[in-house]
């Protein structure tokens, strides 16, 4: 059937007309300005596909995005649509202060307004760097217009003296070695040049790679779209196919709410556990689900992770990189090995069910070592564990797959840092007499206090690193990068800035972590805590602008750290 013969539900360029109080004039003047753009009647009679452009010199991961946009446009035109590229704020992880997480919700708000105020029958969501993809999916969930995700893909892998290196797990590992004195200034400079050798997102299983794999598993992107390298020809071919699919979505009217169902989220969580993905995905998936009114919570993540072994051998839980996963079968191979436990009746962006989509897919092949069979896992179930206890009554998380076995049950003396500045100023002070048995506590870096930066992975004090210590128990109300590793308790809720128990911890208190029993407790008498609580002074919110709106409306990490008024009532 030709494009002309296909049924259409599109509004085209006459969708969402500017309000002049005269419908005919609104169409008339819109045609005039489309004429000024060189569009003729045949052009403006086609379905309109919006293309989100998050290109920015500040977002180095998106360097190849302009080529991808041209490829998407080609696919849209081939399928009979008309592409409209439009900019949305770009969140470059490394070049943004204090943290891109502070602006995830702002990007989602901006994009939602653009999706609902400009004429488009479907949209291609181009992103990649950590917060762009969840922001785009949050917006698409709220606007609920036909949408398809397209990520920029991972970097290629670097090499230093025969050792493969990649951002940013190896960034942290090598920096720790440098702090510990085993790498000198010349070596760390040479290593630095190899850690991020091309365009694309971090090639370990950090947040960008995690979200790319999970989004593909949930059916919001095309097969193989999650893992194809940024600089590959395959990434461009997937971009063209995504453009074509966007036109089909415009004609069919298939919406994100048709695809991102509760069953699809649970499939995505299963893949999150199987790849030992970033703990950040817990916050992002919760936020997206709440935009759709779905009741996904911390217990869902824990319960699914307890049934799902780690099947993907990628850093930081394993030893390989995302391009290896792509070479060895990508998300389709992983889904094939999980097909007996997935819900295969969910709908995907292609219009096929997951069952139909996997009919021709191959599972892991014997010659590869990145994707394991279900009965031969890399690690046992339990990659992600959600915790509760007197220190985190509303929950906390730990990436058990990247933690140290000997610290999974640990009781130690707390040393508290009240700010990032305090960490910088005092961490390496030997007079603190910190030992490997101490529990390092970082507070006032939760959503309300600081926008939730990736500062939970407190460095090992330099004098301990020089003794060969590479891990300690660390606890915070902030996040850590998905590329990080260690025995680190994150997202402690309620956070310190709203009076959570973390605000009551003092140096010398004892804290007990028991990952097998899912607890993290402050071992202080309740009467003493009541006294401390009465003396507690909470910080005041920022005076103006986005930061005030954010601090006064953001919900806890356990609820997705979205703005409360943007969530849909749960179904």
XYZ file of C-alpha atoms in Angstrom:
571
model
C 0.000 0.000 0.000
C 1.470 3.368 -0.982
C 1.762 6.251 1.475
C -1.134 7.986 -0.294
C -3.376 4.956 0.313
C -2.646 4.679 4.024
C -5.287 5.864 6.485
C -4.286 8.981 8.335
C -5.246 10.535 11.634
C -2.808 13.417 11.297
C -3.538 17.112 11.667
C -0.373 18.080 9.822
C 0.699 21.713 9.853
C -2.810 22.792 10.877
C -2.554 21.128 14.259
C -2.454 23.362 17.353
C -3.278 26.571 15.520
C -2.170 29.924 16.856
C -5.129 31.677 18.449
C -6.158 34.850 16.622
C -9.874 34.473 17.222
C -10.370 33.622 13.536
C -9.740 30.008 12.535
C -9.560 30.753 8.832
C -7.044 33.542 9.359
C -4.960 31.294 11.617
C -4.602 28.803 8.768
C -4.078 31.531 6.198
C -1.223 33.224 8.063
C 0.381 29.895 8.938
C 0.475 29.003 5.229
C 2.058 32.371 4.483
C 4.935 31.779 6.855
C 5.393 28.187 5.739
C 5.662 29.590 2.224
C 8.468 31.803 3.525
C 10.283 28.641 4.594
C 10.088 27.299 1.042
C 7.363 24.740 1.698
C 4.811 24.183 -1.061
C 1.279 22.710 -0.834
C 2.562 19.158 -1.316
C 4.960 19.600 1.604
C 2.387 20.949 3.994
C -0.129 18.235 3.158
C 2.058 15.589 4.827
C 2.149 14.289 8.407
C 4.423 16.470 10.511
C 7.207 14.729 12.426
C 8.939 16.806 15.085
C 12.614 16.025 15.666
C 14.048 17.018 19.036
C 17.516 18.535 18.679
C 19.681 18.392 21.804
C 22.893 19.261 19.976
C 25.138 21.527 22.030
C 28.830 22.246 22.262
C 28.328 21.797 26.007
C 27.056 18.236 25.449
C 30.082 16.570 23.912
C 28.378 13.169 23.866
C 25.977 14.503 21.195
C 28.710 15.546 18.742
C 27.388 13.245 15.999
C 23.756 14.294 16.457
C 23.654 16.671 13.446
C 24.384 13.713 11.142
C 21.712 11.676 12.887
C 19.178 14.457 12.425
C 19.849 14.520 8.689
C 19.411 10.736 8.588
C 16.120 10.949 10.512
C 14.885 13.655 8.147
C 15.716 11.410 5.198
C 13.663 8.595 6.711
C 10.732 10.919 7.375
C 10.750 12.202 3.797
C 11.071 8.692 2.360
C 7.962 7.630 4.296
C 5.915 10.595 3.147
C 6.191 12.874 6.159
C 7.593 16.358 6.592
C 10.295 16.826 9.276
C 10.437 19.808 11.609
C 13.585 20.017 13.735
C 13.345 22.050 16.928
C 15.751 22.726 19.809
C 15.299 21.732 23.417
C 17.686 22.517 26.267
C 20.607 20.109 26.260
C 21.951 18.659 29.493
C 25.647 17.931 29.183
C 26.616 15.907 32.233
C 30.221 17.024 32.636
C 29.883 20.729 31.765
C 26.864 21.622 33.943
C 26.903 23.041 37.461
C 25.890 21.854 39.980
C 24.354 18.785 38.333
C 22.174 18.035 35.323
C 19.708 16.268 37.628
C 18.640 19.696 38.876
C 17.471 20.496 35.344
C 15.968 17.164 34.226
C 12.479 18.275 35.211
C 12.965 21.689 33.603
C 13.907 20.044 30.308
C 10.879 17.754 30.619
C 8.605 20.743 31.225
C 10.020 22.662 28.274
C 9.683 19.724 25.906
C 6.167 18.880 27.075
C 5.070 22.443 26.315
C 6.672 22.307 22.870
C 5.029 18.973 22.097
C 1.612 20.338 23.007
C 1.933 23.815 21.479
C 3.523 23.167 18.071
C 2.041 21.245 15.128
C 3.396 17.699 15.066
C 1.724 14.350 14.548
C 4.612 12.416 16.054
C 8.041 13.162 17.463
C 11.516 11.640 17.376
C 13.206 12.106 20.746
C 16.938 12.511 20.137
C 19.025 12.294 23.281
C 21.706 10.257 24.925
C 23.597 12.010 27.714
C 22.257 10.890 31.046
C 19.304 13.167 31.813
C 18.163 13.918 28.255
C 16.507 10.546 27.660
C 14.485 10.417 30.899
C 13.478 14.084 30.464
C 12.258 13.346 26.935
C 10.297 10.292 28.025
C 8.740 12.178 30.929
C 7.601 14.860 28.494
C 6.342 12.325 25.969
C 4.431 10.483 28.705
C 2.683 13.679 29.797
C 1.988 15.016 26.293
C 1.084 11.499 25.101
C 1.565 12.161 21.403
C 3.101 9.430 19.196
C 6.809 9.313 20.014
C 9.908 7.222 19.376
C 13.240 7.434 21.202
C 16.591 7.611 19.445
C 19.856 7.784 21.411
C 23.241 8.860 20.087
C 24.889 5.575 21.089
C 28.042 4.744 23.042
C 31.618 5.858 22.448
C 34.265 3.581 21.078
C 36.630 2.026 23.626
C 40.024 3.570 24.410
C 43.331 1.837 25.060
C 46.357 2.561 27.213
C 49.411 0.337 26.911
C 47.312 -2.661 25.936
C 44.567 -2.121 28.532
C 41.100 -1.246 27.268
C 39.715 1.869 28.907
C 36.394 3.638 28.915
C 34.472 6.493 30.508
C 33.733 6.674 33.229
C 34.243 3.590 35.425
C 37.883 3.619 34.375
C 37.995 7.382 34.999
C 37.147 6.722 38.643
C 39.370 3.674 38.948
C 42.400 5.400 37.459
C 41.816 8.553 39.515
C 41.712 6.407 42.665
C 45.009 4.808 41.621
C 46.468 8.282 41.040
C 45.267 9.440 44.474
C 46.811 6.308 45.942
C 50.177 7.063 44.335
C 50.401 4.073 41.991
C 50.058 6.270 38.871
C 52.121 9.412 38.332
C 51.261 12.771 36.708
C 52.553 11.770 33.264
C 50.648 8.492 33.231
C 47.349 10.006 34.384
C 47.612 12.638 31.622
C 48.163 9.923 29.013
C 45.267 7.895 30.405
C 43.026 10.963 30.393
C 43.418 11.236 26.615
C 42.156 7.673 26.121
C 39.141 7.578 28.427
C 36.678 9.247 26.043
C 38.142 8.658 22.565
C 35.113 9.487 20.379
C 31.687 11.061 20.288
C 28.935 9.216 22.101
C 27.888 8.430 25.641
C 29.902 6.527 28.244
C 30.514 3.025 26.943
C 30.268 1.313 30.311
C 26.886 0.448 31.839
C 26.385 3.930 33.237
C 23.117 5.822 33.182
C 23.176 6.602 29.457
C 23.842 2.996 28.440
C 21.391 1.731 31.030
C 18.559 3.963 29.863
C 19.280 3.152 26.204
C 18.994 -0.598 26.877
C 15.935 -0.246 29.109
C 14.108 2.014 26.645
C 14.692 -0.505 23.855
C 13.457 -3.294 26.141
C 10.317 -1.287 26.910
C 9.549 -0.962 23.210
C 10.062 2.802 22.841
C 12.931 2.509 20.342
C 13.760 0.244 17.423
C 15.652 -3.037 17.896
C 19.425 -2.492 18.190
C 18.916 1.239 18.776
C 20.131 1.005 22.359
C 23.650 -0.258 21.703
C 24.857 0.652 18.179
C 28.022 2.778 18.526
C 27.706 6.500 17.995
C 30.231 6.700 15.179
C 28.973 3.646 13.282
C 27.151 3.462 9.972
C 24.587 1.313 11.758
C 23.691 4.241 14.011
C 22.862 6.284 10.901
C 20.833 3.445 9.381
C 18.867 3.134 12.621
C 18.297 6.898 12.478
C 16.797 6.620 8.978
C 14.584 3.713 10.071
C 13.488 5.717 13.113
C 12.404 8.556 10.843
C 10.336 6.160 8.738
C 8.796 4.643 11.872
C 7.871 8.089 13.157
C 5.705 8.614 10.064
C 3.977 5.295 10.662
C 3.350 6.366 14.252
C 1.872 9.645 13.056
C -0.564 7.778 10.816
C -1.470 5.069 13.316
C -1.786 7.376 16.315
C 0.017 4.882 18.580
C 0.926 6.780 21.753
C 3.448 6.367 24.584
C 0.639 5.327 26.944
C -0.097 2.405 24.595
C 3.510 1.241 24.843
C 4.769 2.250 28.283
C 2.339 0.111 30.260
C 2.942 -1.374 33.698
C 3.984 -4.639 32.051
C 6.462 -2.796 29.824
C 7.998 -1.060 32.845
C 8.407 -4.388 34.596
C 10.116 -5.768 31.490
C 12.398 -2.740 31.601
C 13.177 -3.291 35.278
C 14.024 -6.914 34.515
C 16.513 -5.759 31.897
C 17.859 -3.146 34.336
C 18.618 -5.983 36.764
C 20.064 -8.245 34.053
C 22.517 -5.575 32.905
C 23.326 -4.523 36.501
C 22.381 -1.058 35.342
C 22.690 2.333 36.960
C 20.834 3.063 40.180
C 19.858 6.367 38.549
C 17.444 4.417 36.359
C 15.370 3.686 39.469
C 14.672 7.398 39.890
C 14.098 7.993 36.172
C 11.786 5.039 35.567
C 9.774 5.908 38.666
C 9.373 9.486 37.421
C 8.298 8.389 33.933
C 5.833 5.857 35.334
C 4.289 8.429 37.661
C 3.753 10.745 34.662
C 1.499 7.980 33.322
C -0.228 7.329 36.636
C 1.425 3.916 37.050
C 2.217 2.596 40.515
C 5.855 1.552 40.147
C 7.806 1.756 43.421
C 11.055 0.671 45.089
C 9.680 -2.734 45.987
C 9.047 -3.489 42.309
C 12.711 -2.835 41.542
C 13.874 -4.983 44.439
C 11.484 -7.872 43.862
C 12.273 -8.116 40.155
C 16.037 -7.829 40.767
C 15.842 -10.699 43.274
C 14.505 -12.964 40.525
C 16.790 -11.783 37.728
C 20.466 -12.760 37.504
C 23.117 -10.471 36.046
C 23.528 -11.612 32.458
C 25.585 -8.831 30.876
C 29.326 -8.642 31.429
C 29.850 -4.880 31.242
C 31.598 -2.500 33.623
C 31.215 -1.601 36.405
C 29.691 -4.967 37.426
C 31.640 -6.865 34.734
C 34.617 -6.254 32.449
C 33.328 -5.389 28.938
C 31.771 -2.343 27.264
C 28.544 -1.520 25.444
C 30.055 -1.863 21.933
C 30.933 -5.432 22.977
C 27.325 -6.028 23.955
C 26.206 -4.700 20.578
C 28.654 -6.924 18.711
C 27.510 -9.922 20.744
C 23.788 -9.565 20.042
C 22.651 -6.378 21.758
C 19.362 -6.002 23.579
C 17.572 -8.447 21.211
C 19.881 -11.279 22.318
C 19.376 -10.342 25.954
C 15.595 -10.246 25.539
C 15.715 -13.609 23.809
C 17.452 -15.188 26.786
C 14.879 -13.559 29.096
C 11.845 -14.388 26.961
C 10.473 -17.014 29.356
C 10.159 -14.464 32.164
C 9.252 -11.326 30.175
C 5.726 -10.248 29.293
C 5.873 -10.808 25.541
C 2.413 -9.459 24.790
C 3.371 -5.816 25.326
C 3.143 -3.519 22.322
C 6.275 -1.901 20.884
C 6.827 1.266 18.899
C 6.948 -0.840 15.724
C 3.305 -1.870 16.146
C 4.389 -5.447 16.845
C 4.220 -7.169 20.187
C 7.502 -8.034 21.844
C 6.760 -11.676 21.055
C 6.457 -10.904 17.341
C 9.551 -8.735 17.411
C 11.673 -11.485 18.957
C 10.551 -14.226 16.547
C 13.601 -13.809 14.333
C 16.029 -12.812 17.067
C 18.933 -15.001 18.158
C 19.961 -15.535 21.754
C 23.544 -15.332 23.006
C 26.033 -17.177 20.799
C 28.712 -19.482 22.201
C 31.583 -17.486 20.687
C 30.845 -14.342 22.694
C 31.337 -13.499 26.375
C 29.229 -10.372 26.970
C 25.695 -11.787 27.204
C 25.125 -14.889 29.321
C 22.368 -17.486 29.233
C 19.796 -17.356 32.026
C 21.112 -20.558 33.614
C 24.778 -19.447 33.354
C 24.772 -15.904 34.758
C 27.628 -13.544 35.429
C 26.271 -12.994 38.927
C 23.379 -14.283 40.971
C 20.126 -12.318 41.249
C 20.114 -9.189 43.390
C 22.133 -6.652 41.389
C 20.013 -3.852 42.832
C 18.759 -3.879 46.402
C 16.370 -1.419 48.010
C 16.903 -0.824 51.711
C 14.844 0.530 54.567
C 15.515 1.090 58.232
C 15.801 3.786 60.863
C 18.201 5.760 58.654
C 16.026 5.460 55.524
C 12.375 4.908 56.487
C 11.163 5.763 52.962
C 13.908 3.772 51.273
C 17.422 3.797 49.871
C 19.210 1.802 47.167
C 22.519 0.043 46.699
C 24.031 -1.463 43.563
C 25.023 -4.738 45.164
C 26.548 -6.048 41.942
C 29.233 -3.347 42.116
C 29.782 -3.516 45.892
C 32.398 -5.363 47.960
C 31.279 -8.668 49.396
C 33.061 -8.129 52.721
C 31.147 -4.883 53.321
C 27.641 -6.144 52.556
C 27.105 -6.616 56.286
C 29.007 -3.941 58.151
C 28.750 -1.934 61.356
C 30.986 1.076 61.772
C 31.474 4.539 63.210
C 30.006 7.397 61.205
C 31.959 10.361 59.972
C 29.652 13.028 58.584
C 30.228 15.557 55.821
C 27.616 18.315 55.687
C 28.604 19.682 52.280
C 30.694 18.970 49.220
C 32.944 21.819 50.281
C 33.600 20.037 53.576
C 34.552 16.873 51.713
C 36.966 18.829 49.539
C 38.499 20.633 52.510
C 38.802 17.818 55.050
C 38.610 14.350 53.470
C 42.375 13.898 53.195
C 43.130 15.347 56.633
C 44.914 12.540 58.488
C 43.955 14.062 61.843
C 40.401 12.786 61.264
C 41.809 9.320 61.991
C 39.483 7.644 59.518
C 39.879 3.886 59.133
C 38.523 1.408 56.558
C 35.890 0.469 59.167
C 34.362 3.954 59.258
C 31.080 4.730 57.484
C 31.357 7.936 55.478
C 28.112 9.926 55.455
C 27.445 12.654 52.884
C 24.263 14.664 53.489
C 22.553 17.778 52.154
C 22.931 16.574 48.561
C 19.367 15.346 48.079
C 16.827 16.790 45.628
C 15.662 19.673 47.848
C 19.087 20.561 49.194
C 21.188 20.467 46.062
C 19.341 18.999 43.074
C 20.800 15.561 43.862
C 24.327 15.594 42.383
C 26.361 12.460 41.695
C 28.436 12.983 44.819
C 27.454 9.904 46.806
C 30.583 8.082 45.662
C 32.785 9.832 48.212
C 36.453 9.336 47.326
C 38.553 7.102 49.543
C 40.731 9.343 51.764
C 44.116 9.683 50.123
C 46.066 8.251 53.045
C 43.863 5.143 53.038
C 44.101 4.802 49.266
C 47.887 4.761 49.630
C 47.467 1.801 51.985
C 45.606 -0.089 49.247
C 42.070 0.566 50.508
C 39.719 0.758 47.531
C 36.275 0.608 49.158
C 34.454 1.749 52.278
C 30.767 1.943 53.181
C 29.449 5.315 52.062
C 25.931 6.631 52.603
C 24.202 9.714 51.189
C 20.920 11.305 50.167
C 22.438 11.990 46.748
C 23.225 9.849 43.740
C 26.303 8.330 42.201
C 27.163 7.948 38.584
C 26.029 4.708 37.023
C 29.659 4.257 36.044
C 30.775 4.167 39.685
C 31.367 1.159 41.896
C 31.702 0.426 45.583
C 29.589 -0.258 48.667
C 27.549 2.904 48.455
C 24.050 3.470 49.863
C 22.204 6.114 47.846
C 18.930 8.047 47.568
C 18.354 7.939 51.343
C 14.778 9.147 51.870
C 13.610 11.369 53.430
C 16.660 13.489 52.722
C 18.459 15.514 55.371
C 17.191 18.877 54.080
C 13.577 17.982 54.923
C 14.407 16.584 58.355
C 15.067 12.954 57.474
C 17.049 10.820 59.944
C 20.217 11.427 57.935
C 20.141 15.007 59.297
C 20.442 13.647 62.842
C 23.628 11.609 62.394
C 26.668 12.846 64.311
C 30.325 11.876 64.202
C 30.896 8.827 66.360
C 27.402 7.350 65.919
C 27.264 3.734 64.865
C 25.554 2.735 61.618
C 24.739 -0.811 60.577
C 24.324 -1.881 56.963
C 22.842 -5.318 56.278
C 22.280 -5.730 52.549
C 21.037 -9.361 52.723
C 18.320 -8.243 55.146
C 17.708 -4.963 53.295
C 18.353 -2.682 56.260
C 20.387 0.420 57.024
C 20.050 1.630 60.600
C 21.300 4.449 62.795
C 22.106 2.817 66.143
C 21.195 5.740 68.386
C 18.621 5.813 71.174
C 15.280 7.307 70.122
C 15.264 9.755 73.032
C 18.606 11.155 71.891
C 17.288 11.461 68.347
C 14.264 13.391 69.655
C 16.612 15.848 71.352
C 18.606 16.287 68.144
C 15.430 16.667 66.122
C 14.248 19.502 68.358
C 17.528 21.349 67.733
C 17.488 20.823 63.964
C 17.407 23.891 61.706
C 16.381 23.139 58.117
C 17.853 25.084 55.191
C 15.803 27.810 53.513
C 14.924 27.369 49.817
C 16.589 29.477 47.101
C 15.094 32.939 46.686
C 13.986 32.876 43.064
C 13.787 31.225 39.672
C 13.861 27.586 38.709
C 15.852 26.582 41.763
C 13.142 27.888 44.088
C 10.378 26.233 42.060
C 12.350 22.991 42.117
C 13.232 23.023 45.825
C 9.685 23.832 46.908
C 7.959 21.273 44.668
C 10.320 18.337 44.110
C 9.283 15.004 45.621
C 11.675 12.539 47.235
C 14.057 10.297 45.339
C 11.925 7.290 46.271
C 9.057 8.947 44.358
C 11.163 9.810 41.281
C 12.336 13.335 42.225
C 9.819 14.885 39.807
C 7.846 18.027 40.558
C 4.774 16.915 42.453
C 2.295 18.860 40.342
C 3.505 17.190 37.128
C 2.587 13.669 38.176
C -0.601 12.005 37.062
C -2.923 10.505 39.644
C -2.105 6.822 40.021
C -4.369 4.328 38.312
